Short mmCIF file of C-alpha atoms and ligand atoms in Angstrom, two decimals:
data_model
loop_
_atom_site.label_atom_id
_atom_site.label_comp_id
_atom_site.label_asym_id
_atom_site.label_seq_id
_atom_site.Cartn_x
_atom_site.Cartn_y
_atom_site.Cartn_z
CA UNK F 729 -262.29 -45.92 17.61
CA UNK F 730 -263.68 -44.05 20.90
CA UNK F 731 -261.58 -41.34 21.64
CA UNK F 732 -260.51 -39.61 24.84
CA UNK F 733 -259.54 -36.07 23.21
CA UNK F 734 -259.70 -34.59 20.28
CA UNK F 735 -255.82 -34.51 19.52
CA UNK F 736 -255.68 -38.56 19.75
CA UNK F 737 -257.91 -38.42 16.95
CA UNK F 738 -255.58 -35.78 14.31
CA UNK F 739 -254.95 -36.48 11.41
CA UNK F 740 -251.47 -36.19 10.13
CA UNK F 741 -252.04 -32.64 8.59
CA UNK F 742 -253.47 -31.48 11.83
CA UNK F 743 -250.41 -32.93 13.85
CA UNK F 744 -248.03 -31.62 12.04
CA UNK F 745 -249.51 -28.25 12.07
CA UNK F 746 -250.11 -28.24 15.93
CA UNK F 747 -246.40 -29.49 16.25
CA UNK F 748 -245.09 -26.26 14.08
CA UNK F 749 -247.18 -23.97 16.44
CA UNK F 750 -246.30 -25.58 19.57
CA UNK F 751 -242.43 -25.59 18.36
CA UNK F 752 -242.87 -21.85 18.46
CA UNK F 753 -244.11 -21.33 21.61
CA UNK F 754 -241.66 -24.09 23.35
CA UNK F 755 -238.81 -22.27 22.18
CA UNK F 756 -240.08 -18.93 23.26
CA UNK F 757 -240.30 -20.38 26.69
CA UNK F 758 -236.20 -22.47 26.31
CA UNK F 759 -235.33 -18.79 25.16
CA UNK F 760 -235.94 -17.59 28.62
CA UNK F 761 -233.12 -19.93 30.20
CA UNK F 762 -229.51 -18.92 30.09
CA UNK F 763 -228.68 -22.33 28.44
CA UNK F 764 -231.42 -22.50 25.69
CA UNK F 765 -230.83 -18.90 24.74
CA UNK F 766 -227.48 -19.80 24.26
CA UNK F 767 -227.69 -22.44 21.93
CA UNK F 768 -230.44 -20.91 20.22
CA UNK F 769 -228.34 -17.31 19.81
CA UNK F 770 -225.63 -19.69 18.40
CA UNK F 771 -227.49 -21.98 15.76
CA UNK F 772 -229.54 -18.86 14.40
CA UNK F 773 -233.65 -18.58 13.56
CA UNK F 774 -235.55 -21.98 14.08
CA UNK F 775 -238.58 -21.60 12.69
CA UNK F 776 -239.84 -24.75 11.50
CA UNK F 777 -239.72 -28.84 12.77
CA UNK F 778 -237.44 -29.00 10.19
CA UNK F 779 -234.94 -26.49 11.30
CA UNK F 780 -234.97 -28.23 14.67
CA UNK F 781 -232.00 -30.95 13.45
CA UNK F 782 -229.49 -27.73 13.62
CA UNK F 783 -229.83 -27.30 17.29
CA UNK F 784 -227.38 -29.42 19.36
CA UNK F 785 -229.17 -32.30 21.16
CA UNK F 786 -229.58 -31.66 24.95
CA UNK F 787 -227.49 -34.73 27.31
CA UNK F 788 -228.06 -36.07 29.98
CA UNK F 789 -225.03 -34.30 31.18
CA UNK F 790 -226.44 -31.01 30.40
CA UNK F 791 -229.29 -31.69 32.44
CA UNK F 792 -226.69 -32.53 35.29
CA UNK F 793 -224.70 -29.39 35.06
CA UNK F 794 -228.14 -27.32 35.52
CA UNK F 795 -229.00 -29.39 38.62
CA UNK F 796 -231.28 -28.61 40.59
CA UNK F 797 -232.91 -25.63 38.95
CA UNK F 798 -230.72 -24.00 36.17
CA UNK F 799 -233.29 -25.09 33.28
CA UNK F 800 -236.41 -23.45 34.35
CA UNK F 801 -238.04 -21.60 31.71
CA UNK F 802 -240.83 -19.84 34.39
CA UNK F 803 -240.68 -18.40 38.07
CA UNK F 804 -239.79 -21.07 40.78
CA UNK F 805 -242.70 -19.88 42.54
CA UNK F 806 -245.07 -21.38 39.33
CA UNK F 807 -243.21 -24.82 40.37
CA UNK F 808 -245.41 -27.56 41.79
CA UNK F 809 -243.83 -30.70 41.59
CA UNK F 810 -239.74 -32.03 41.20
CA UNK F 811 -239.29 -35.50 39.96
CA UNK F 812 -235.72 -36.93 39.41
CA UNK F 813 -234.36 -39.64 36.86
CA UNK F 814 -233.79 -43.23 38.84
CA UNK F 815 -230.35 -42.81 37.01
CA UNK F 816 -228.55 -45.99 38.32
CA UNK F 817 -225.22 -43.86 37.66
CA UNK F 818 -224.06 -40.47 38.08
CA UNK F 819 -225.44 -37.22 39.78
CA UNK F 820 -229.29 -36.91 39.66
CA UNK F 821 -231.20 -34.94 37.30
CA UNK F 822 -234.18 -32.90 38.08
CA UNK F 823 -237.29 -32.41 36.04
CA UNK F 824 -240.19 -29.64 37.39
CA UNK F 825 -243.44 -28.96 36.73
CA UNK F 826 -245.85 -26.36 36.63
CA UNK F 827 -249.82 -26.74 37.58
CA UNK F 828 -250.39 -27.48 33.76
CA UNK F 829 -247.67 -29.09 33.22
CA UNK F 830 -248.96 -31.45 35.71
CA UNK F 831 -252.30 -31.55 34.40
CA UNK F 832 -251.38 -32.12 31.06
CA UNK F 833 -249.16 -35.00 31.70
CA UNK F 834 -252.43 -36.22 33.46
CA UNK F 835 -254.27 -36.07 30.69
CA UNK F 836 -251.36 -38.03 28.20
CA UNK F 837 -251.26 -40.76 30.42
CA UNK F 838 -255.52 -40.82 30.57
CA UNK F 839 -255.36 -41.17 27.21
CA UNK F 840 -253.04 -43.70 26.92
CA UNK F 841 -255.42 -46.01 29.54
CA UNK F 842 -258.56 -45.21 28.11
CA UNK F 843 -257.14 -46.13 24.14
CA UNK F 844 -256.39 -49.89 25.58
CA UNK F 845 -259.70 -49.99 26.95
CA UNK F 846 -259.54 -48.65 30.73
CA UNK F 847 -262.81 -46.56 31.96
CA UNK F 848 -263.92 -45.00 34.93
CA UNK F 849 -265.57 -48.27 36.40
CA UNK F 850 -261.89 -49.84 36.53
CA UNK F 851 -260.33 -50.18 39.56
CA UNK F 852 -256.66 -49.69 39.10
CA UNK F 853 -253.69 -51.00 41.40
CA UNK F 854 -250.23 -48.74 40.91
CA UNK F 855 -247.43 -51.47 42.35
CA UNK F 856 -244.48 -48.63 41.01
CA UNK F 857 -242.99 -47.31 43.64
CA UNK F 858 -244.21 -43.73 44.57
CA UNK F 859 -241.39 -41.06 45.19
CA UNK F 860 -239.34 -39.61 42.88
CA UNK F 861 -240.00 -42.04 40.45
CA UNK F 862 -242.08 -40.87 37.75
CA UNK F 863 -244.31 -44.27 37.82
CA UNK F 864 -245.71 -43.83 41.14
CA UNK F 865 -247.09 -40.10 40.68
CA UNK F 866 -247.07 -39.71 37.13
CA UNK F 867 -249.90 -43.02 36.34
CA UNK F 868 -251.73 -42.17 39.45
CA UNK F 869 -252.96 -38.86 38.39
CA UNK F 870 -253.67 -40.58 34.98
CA UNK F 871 -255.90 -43.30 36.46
CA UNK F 872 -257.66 -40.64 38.72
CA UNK F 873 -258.10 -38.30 35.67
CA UNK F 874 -259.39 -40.97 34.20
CA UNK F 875 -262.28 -41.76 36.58
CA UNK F 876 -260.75 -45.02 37.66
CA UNK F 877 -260.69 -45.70 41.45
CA UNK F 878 -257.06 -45.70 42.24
CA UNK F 879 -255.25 -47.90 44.67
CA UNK F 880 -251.82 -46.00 45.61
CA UNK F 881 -250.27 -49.81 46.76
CA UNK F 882 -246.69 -48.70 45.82
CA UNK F 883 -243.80 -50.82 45.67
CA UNK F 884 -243.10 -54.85 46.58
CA UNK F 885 -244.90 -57.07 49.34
CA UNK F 886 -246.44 -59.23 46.92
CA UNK F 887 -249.34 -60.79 49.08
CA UNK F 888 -250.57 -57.23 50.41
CA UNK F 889 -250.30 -56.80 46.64
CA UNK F 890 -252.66 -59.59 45.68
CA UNK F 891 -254.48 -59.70 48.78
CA UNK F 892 -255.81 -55.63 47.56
CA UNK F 893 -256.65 -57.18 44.22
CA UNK F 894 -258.83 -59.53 45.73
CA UNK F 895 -260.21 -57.61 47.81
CA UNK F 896 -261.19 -54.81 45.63
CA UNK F 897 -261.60 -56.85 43.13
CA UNK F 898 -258.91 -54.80 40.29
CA UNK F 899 -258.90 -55.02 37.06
CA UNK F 900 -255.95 -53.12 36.24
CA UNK F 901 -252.62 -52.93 37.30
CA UNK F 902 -249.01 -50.82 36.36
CA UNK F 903 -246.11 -53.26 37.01
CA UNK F 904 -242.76 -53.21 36.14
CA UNK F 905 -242.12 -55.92 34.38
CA UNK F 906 -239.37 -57.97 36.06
CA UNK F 907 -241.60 -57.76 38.63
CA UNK F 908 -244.66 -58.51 37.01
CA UNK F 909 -243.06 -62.35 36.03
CA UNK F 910 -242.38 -62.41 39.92
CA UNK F 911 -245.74 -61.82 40.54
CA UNK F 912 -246.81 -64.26 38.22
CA UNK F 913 -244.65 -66.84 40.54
CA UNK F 914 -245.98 -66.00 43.24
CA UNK F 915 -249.78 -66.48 41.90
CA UNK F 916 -247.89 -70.26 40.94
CA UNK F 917 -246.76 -71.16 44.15
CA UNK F 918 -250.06 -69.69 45.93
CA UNK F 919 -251.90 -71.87 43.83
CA UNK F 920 -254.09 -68.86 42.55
CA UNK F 921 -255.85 -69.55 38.74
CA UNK F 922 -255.07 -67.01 36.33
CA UNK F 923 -258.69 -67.05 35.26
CA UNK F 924 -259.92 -66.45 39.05
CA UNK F 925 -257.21 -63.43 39.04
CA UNK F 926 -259.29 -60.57 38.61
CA UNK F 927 -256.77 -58.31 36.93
CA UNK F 928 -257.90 -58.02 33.30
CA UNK F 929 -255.37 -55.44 32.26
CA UNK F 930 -251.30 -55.06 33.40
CA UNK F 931 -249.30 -52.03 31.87
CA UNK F 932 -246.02 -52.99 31.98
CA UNK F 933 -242.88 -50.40 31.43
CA UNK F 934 -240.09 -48.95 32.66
CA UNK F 935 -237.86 -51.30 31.71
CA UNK F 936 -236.91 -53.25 28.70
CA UNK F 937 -238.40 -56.23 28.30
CA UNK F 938 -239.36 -58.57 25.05
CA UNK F 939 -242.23 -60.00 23.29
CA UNK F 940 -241.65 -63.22 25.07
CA UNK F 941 -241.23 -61.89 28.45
CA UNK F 942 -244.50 -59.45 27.42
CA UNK F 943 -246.20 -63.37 26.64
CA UNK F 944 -244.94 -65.08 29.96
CA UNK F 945 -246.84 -62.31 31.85
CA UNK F 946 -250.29 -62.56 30.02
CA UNK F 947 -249.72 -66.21 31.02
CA UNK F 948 -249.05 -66.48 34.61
CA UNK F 949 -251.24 -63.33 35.03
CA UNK F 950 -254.52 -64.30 33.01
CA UNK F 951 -254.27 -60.29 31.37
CA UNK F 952 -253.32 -58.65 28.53
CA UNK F 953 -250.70 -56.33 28.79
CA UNK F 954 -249.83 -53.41 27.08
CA UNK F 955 -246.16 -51.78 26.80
CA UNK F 956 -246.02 -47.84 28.57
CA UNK F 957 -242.97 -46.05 27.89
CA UNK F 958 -242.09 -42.76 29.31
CA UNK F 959 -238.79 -41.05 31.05
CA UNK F 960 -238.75 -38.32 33.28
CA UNK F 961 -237.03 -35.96 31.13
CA UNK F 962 -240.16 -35.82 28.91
CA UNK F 963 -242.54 -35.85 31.89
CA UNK F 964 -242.64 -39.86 32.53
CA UNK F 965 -244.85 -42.51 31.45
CA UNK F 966 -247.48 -41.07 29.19
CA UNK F 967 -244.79 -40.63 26.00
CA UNK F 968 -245.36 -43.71 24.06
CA UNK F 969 -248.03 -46.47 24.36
CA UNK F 970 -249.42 -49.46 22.62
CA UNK F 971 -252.45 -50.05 21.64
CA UNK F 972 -254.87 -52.86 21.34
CA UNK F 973 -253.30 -53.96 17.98
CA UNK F 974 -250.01 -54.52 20.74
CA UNK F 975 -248.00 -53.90 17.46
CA UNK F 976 -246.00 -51.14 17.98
CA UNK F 977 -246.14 -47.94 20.72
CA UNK F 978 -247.72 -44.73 19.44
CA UNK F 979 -246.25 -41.66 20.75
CA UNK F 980 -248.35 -38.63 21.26
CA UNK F 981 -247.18 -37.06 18.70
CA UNK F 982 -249.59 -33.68 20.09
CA UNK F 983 -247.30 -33.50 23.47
CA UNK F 984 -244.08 -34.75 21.36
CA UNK F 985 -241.93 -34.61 18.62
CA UNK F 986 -239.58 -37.28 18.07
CA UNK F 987 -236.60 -38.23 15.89
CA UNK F 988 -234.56 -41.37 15.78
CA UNK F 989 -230.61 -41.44 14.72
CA UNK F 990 -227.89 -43.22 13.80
CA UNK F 991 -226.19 -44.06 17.21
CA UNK F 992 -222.54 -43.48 15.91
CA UNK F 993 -222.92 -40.23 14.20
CA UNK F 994 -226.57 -39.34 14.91
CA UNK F 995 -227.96 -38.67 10.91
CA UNK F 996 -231.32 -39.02 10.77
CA UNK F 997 -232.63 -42.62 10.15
CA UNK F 998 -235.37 -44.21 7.72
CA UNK F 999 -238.19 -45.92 9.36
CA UNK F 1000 -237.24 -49.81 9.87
CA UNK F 1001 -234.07 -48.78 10.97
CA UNK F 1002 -232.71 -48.86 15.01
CA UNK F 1003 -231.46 -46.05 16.58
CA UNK F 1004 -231.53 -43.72 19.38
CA UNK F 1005 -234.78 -42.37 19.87
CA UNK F 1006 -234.34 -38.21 20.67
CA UNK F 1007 -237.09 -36.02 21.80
CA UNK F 1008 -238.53 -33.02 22.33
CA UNK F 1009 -241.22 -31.28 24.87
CA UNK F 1010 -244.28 -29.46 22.70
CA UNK F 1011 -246.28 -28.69 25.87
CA UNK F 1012 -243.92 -28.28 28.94
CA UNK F 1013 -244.18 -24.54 30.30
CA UNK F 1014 -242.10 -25.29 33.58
CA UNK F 1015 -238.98 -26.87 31.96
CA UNK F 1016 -239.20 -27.56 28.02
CA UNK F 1017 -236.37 -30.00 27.03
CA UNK F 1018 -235.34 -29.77 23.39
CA UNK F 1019 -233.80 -32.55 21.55
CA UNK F 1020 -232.95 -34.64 24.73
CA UNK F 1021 -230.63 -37.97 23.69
CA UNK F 1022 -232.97 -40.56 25.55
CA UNK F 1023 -230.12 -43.26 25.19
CA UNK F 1024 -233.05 -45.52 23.66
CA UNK F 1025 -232.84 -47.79 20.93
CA UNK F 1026 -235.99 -48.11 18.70
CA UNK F 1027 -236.91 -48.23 15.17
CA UNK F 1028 -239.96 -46.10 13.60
CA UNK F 1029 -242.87 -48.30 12.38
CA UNK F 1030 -243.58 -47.77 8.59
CA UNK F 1031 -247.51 -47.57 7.82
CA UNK F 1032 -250.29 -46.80 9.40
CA UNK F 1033 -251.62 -48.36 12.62
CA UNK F 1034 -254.88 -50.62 12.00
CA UNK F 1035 -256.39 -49.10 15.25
CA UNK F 1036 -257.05 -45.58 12.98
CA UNK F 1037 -254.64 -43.41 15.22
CA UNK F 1038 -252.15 -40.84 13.15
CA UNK F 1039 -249.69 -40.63 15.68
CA UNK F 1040 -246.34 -43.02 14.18
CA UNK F 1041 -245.61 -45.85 16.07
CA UNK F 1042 -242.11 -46.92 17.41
CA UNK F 1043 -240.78 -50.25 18.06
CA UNK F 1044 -240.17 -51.63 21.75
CA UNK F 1045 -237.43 -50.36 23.22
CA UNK F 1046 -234.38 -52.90 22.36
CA UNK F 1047 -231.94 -51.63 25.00
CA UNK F 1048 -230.36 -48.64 26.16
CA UNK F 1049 -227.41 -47.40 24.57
CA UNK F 1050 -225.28 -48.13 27.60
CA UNK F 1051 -226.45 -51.61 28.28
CA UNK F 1052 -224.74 -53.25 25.30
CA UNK F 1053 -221.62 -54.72 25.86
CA UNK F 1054 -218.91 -55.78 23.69
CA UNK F 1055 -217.48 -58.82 24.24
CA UNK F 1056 -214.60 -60.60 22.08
CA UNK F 1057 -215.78 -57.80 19.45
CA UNK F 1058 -219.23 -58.83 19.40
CA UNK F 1059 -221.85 -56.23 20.30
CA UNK F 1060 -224.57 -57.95 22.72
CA UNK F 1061 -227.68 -56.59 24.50
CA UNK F 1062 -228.97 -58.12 27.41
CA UNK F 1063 -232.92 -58.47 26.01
CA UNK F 1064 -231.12 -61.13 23.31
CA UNK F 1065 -230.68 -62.79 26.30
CA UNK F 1066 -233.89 -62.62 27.59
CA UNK F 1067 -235.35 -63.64 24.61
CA UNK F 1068 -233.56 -67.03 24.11
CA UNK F 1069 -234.40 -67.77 27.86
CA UNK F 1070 -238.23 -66.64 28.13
CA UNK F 1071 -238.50 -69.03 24.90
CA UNK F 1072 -237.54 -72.26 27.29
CA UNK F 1073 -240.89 -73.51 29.17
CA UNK F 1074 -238.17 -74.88 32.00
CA UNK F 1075 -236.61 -71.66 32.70
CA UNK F 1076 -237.85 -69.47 35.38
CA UNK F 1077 -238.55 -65.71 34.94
CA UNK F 1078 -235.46 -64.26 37.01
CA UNK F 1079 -231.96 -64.12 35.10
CA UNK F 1080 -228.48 -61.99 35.60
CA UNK F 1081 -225.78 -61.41 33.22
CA UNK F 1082 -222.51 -60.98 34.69
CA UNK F 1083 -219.50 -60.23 32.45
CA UNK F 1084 -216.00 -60.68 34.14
CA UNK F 1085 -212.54 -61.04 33.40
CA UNK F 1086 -210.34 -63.96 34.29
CA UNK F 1087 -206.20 -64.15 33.37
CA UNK F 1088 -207.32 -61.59 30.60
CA UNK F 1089 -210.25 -63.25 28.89
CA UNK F 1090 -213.38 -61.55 28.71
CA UNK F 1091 -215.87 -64.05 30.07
CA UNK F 1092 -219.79 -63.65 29.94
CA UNK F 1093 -221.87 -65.62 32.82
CA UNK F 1094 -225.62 -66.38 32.34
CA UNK F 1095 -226.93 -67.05 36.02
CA UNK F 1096 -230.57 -68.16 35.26
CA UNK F 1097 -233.40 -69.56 37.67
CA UNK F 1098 -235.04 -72.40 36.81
CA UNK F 1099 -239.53 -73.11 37.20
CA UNK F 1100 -240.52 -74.16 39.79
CA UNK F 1101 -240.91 -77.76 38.80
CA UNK F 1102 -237.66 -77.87 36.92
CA UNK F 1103 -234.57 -78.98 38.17
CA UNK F 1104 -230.85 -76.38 38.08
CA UNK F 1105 -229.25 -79.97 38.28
CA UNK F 1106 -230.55 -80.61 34.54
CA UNK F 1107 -228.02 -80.82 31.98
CA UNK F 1108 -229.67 -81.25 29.15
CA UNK F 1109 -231.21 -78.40 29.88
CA UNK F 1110 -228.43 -76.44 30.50
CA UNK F 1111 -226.69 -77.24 27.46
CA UNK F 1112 -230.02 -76.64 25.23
CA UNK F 1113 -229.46 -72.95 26.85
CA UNK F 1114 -226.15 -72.62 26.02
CA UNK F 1115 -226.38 -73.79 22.48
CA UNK F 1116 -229.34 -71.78 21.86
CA UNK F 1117 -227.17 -68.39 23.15
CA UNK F 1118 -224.44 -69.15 21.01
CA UNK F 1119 -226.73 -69.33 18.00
CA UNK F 1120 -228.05 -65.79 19.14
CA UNK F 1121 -225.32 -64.08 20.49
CA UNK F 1122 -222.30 -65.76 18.53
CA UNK F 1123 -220.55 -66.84 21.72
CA UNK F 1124 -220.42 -69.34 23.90
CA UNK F 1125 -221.22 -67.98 27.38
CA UNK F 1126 -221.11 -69.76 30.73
CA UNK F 1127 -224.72 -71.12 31.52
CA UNK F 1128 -225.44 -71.77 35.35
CA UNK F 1129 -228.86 -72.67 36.19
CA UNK F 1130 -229.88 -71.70 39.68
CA UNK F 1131 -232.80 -73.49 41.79
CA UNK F 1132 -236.45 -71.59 42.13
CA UNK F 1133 -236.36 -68.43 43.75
CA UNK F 1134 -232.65 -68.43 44.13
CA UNK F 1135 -231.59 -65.16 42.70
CA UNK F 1136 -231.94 -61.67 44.66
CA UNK F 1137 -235.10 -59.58 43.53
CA UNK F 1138 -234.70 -55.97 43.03
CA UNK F 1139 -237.58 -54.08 44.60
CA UNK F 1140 -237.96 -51.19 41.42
CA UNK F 1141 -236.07 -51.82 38.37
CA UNK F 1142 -234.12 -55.40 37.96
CA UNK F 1143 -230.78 -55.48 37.27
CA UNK F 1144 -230.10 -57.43 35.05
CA UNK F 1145 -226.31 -56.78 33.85
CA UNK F 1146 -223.37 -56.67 36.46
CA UNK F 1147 -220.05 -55.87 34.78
CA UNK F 1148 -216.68 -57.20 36.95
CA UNK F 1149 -214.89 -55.76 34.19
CA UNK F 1150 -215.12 -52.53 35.80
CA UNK F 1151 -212.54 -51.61 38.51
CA UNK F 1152 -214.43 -48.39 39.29
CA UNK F 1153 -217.40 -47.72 39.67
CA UNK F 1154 -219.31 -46.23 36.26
CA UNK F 1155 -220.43 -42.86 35.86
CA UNK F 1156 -221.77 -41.60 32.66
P1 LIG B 165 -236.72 -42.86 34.45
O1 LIG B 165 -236.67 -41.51 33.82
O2 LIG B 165 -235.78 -43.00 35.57
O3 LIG B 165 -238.10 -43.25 34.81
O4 LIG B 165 -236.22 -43.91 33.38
C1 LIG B 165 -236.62 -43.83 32.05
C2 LIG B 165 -235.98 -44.94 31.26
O5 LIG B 165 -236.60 -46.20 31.56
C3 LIG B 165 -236.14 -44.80 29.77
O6 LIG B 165 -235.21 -43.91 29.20
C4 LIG B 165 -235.94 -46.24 29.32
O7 LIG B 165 -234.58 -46.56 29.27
C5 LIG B 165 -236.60 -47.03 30.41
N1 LIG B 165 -237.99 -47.36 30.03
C6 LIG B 165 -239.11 -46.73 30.39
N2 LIG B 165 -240.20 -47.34 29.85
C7 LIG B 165 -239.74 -48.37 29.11
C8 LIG B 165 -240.36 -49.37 28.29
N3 LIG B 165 -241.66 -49.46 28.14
N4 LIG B 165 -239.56 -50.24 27.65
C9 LIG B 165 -238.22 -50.16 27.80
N5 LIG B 165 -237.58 -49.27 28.56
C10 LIG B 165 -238.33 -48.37 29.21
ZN1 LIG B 166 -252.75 -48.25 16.98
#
């Protein structure tokens, strides 16, 4: 195992002694804002990791009601950087850093490219769009700490995409996923091998996504591709990463500590079991966050990972919290969707679930695009679809298969659930 710093290398003694010392110091610095020394004058002395489960988690809300700069644990002035939360809902939130925050953060995400094999001779292609979105900003520096030459191509066009990885011949790439399948379309219908593609290497994140949608992309894209999870609140991308093994994500445990709980009344959980994954900064001087509610399902891995690294593994994200529905009493996430449709050959890469409600039954639409040489005129297709979703979901939803290319594209994140249901508007 070739390391990139010392701490990927810890062993689990050494972590959890740098996480009680960095513990210390991070809530030193919360102590200094009105909020943290609040909650931390109210639950008493934390001294320890495990004294941390007394203090009340930190929301998403709470970050909202100290919008813009209410949770700043240092002098504006020391500020270098804002970032905010794509939030699809609600107010913004606003995350800052300092010079070292933004240098460590760097670093994480260096780490994370050089443990899947990434080195300075790479030349890397960012297609996240740059802004306040974390993926733009937040990988670049990585890749450029890292050595790699780093092509800033930001956001959609998808033959200026290509046409830079030809011409510069990259072997890396950070892609969304959603986008990543439409990519791998577009390489299709240009007639481009994915053996002549030059791209050895696609991190894919920001977005759930499963192991069959992860597949489709090594396919259409001739790479491997390896599953980056981050969220502003805890810096970005850089948190959590797979390596080569592609079993599992480690997360720094160094930069990190994590827990995961029971959704409904947030115990503490076993390893093997899902829950909401809840975090908190160990190396943030500008803003520390302490036991933030991500809103992330995940389970801990049990064991240790092949690849030699101590830092514990967590499962791919299975959803947010707020993107399960309930329908007819039945909860359903969106990626057990996705899963039954990436598994059909026929079925194209772009999908949208719309729930609605007509003369007061709750009905769930699947609106799926079909390949490019299969037909949204074949029934037996359609009803293979529909059977196989009832097996998975326990329902029987409305199946409507929609020609090649016939379903809007998000540029960023897909949406990928539309709820009628709602007369207003959500905000959470
Ligand atoms: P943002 O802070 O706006 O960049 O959004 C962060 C959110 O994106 C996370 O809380 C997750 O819900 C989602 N996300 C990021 N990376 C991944 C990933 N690899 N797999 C699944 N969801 C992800
Ligand atoms: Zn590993």
């Amino acid at each position: 195992m070739e390391l990139f710093d010392r701490e990927e290398g810890l062993s689990r003694a050494e972590i959890e002694a740098m996480q009680e010392s960095r513990l210390r110091e991070t809530l030193r610095l919360a102590g200094k804002t009105p909020f943290y020394a609040k909650r931390l004058a109210e639950t008493g002395p934390i001294k320890k990791v495990a004294d941390l489960s007394r203090l009340p988690f930190t929301t998403k809300d709470d970050l909202r009601a100290h919008y813009p700069y209410g949770l700043l644990a240092t002098e504006r002035d020391n500020i270098v950087r804002m970032h905010a939360s794509s939030g699809t809902t609600g107010s913004p939130t606003a995350i800052h850093y300092t010079r070292e925050d933004i240098d460590t953060w760097a670093r994480l995400m260096a780490r994370c490219m050089h443990m899947v094999g990434i080195r300075p001779r790479d030349v890397f292609q960012n297609t996240s769009g740059y802004g306040l979105f974390t993926g733009g900003l937040g990988i670049h520096f990585g890749a450029e700490y890292l050595g790699c030459l780093t092509i800033p191509a930001g956001a959609g066009n998808t033959r200026r995409q290509l046409k830079l990885i030809q011409d510069f011949g990259v072997t890396v790439i950070h892609i969304i996923p959603s986008y990543a399948l439409y990519m791998g379309e577009t390489l299709q219908q240009d007639r481009i091998a994915p053996d002549s593609f030059p791209v050895k290497i696609a991190l894919i994140g920001a977005e759930p996504h499963t192991e069959e949608a992860r597949q489709r992309i090594e396919f259409l894209l001739g790479c491997r591709c390896y599953n980056s999870y981050g969220l502003s609140e805890m810096n970005g991308p850089g948190v959590a990463f797979e390596c080569t093994e592609q079993n599992g994500l480690h997360v720094w445990e160094d930069a990190y500590i994590f827990e995961i709980v029971d959704r409904h009344d947030q115990s503490p959980l076993e390893a093997g079991q899902w829950g909401e994954l809840v975090m908190t900064t160990l190396t943030r001087q500008g803003m520390p966050v302490l036991r933030y509610r991500t809103g992330d399902i995940t389970r801990l891995i049990a064991g240790d990972c092949a690849c030699g690294r101590r830092h514990r593994r967590i499962d791919r994200i299975a959803g947010r919290v707020d993107d399960m529905f309930i329908l007819k009493g039945v909860n359903i996430y969106p990626l057990q969707i996705e899963r039954v449709l990436m598994s059909f050959p026929e079925v194209g890469q772009n999908y949208v679930i719309e729930l609605d409600n007509q003369q007061g039954k709750d009905i769930l639409k699947v609106r799926v695009e079909v390949g490019e040489n299969s037909s949204a005129g074949d029934n037996d297709l359609q009803k293979a679809v529909t059977r196989m979703l009832k097996d998975e979901i326990l329902l029987t939803p409305q199946v409507e298969l929609v020609s090649f290319g016939g379903l809007p594209k998000a540029e960023g994140k897909a949406v990928r659930l539309i709820d009628k249901r709602r007369t207003t508007p959500a905000i959470n």
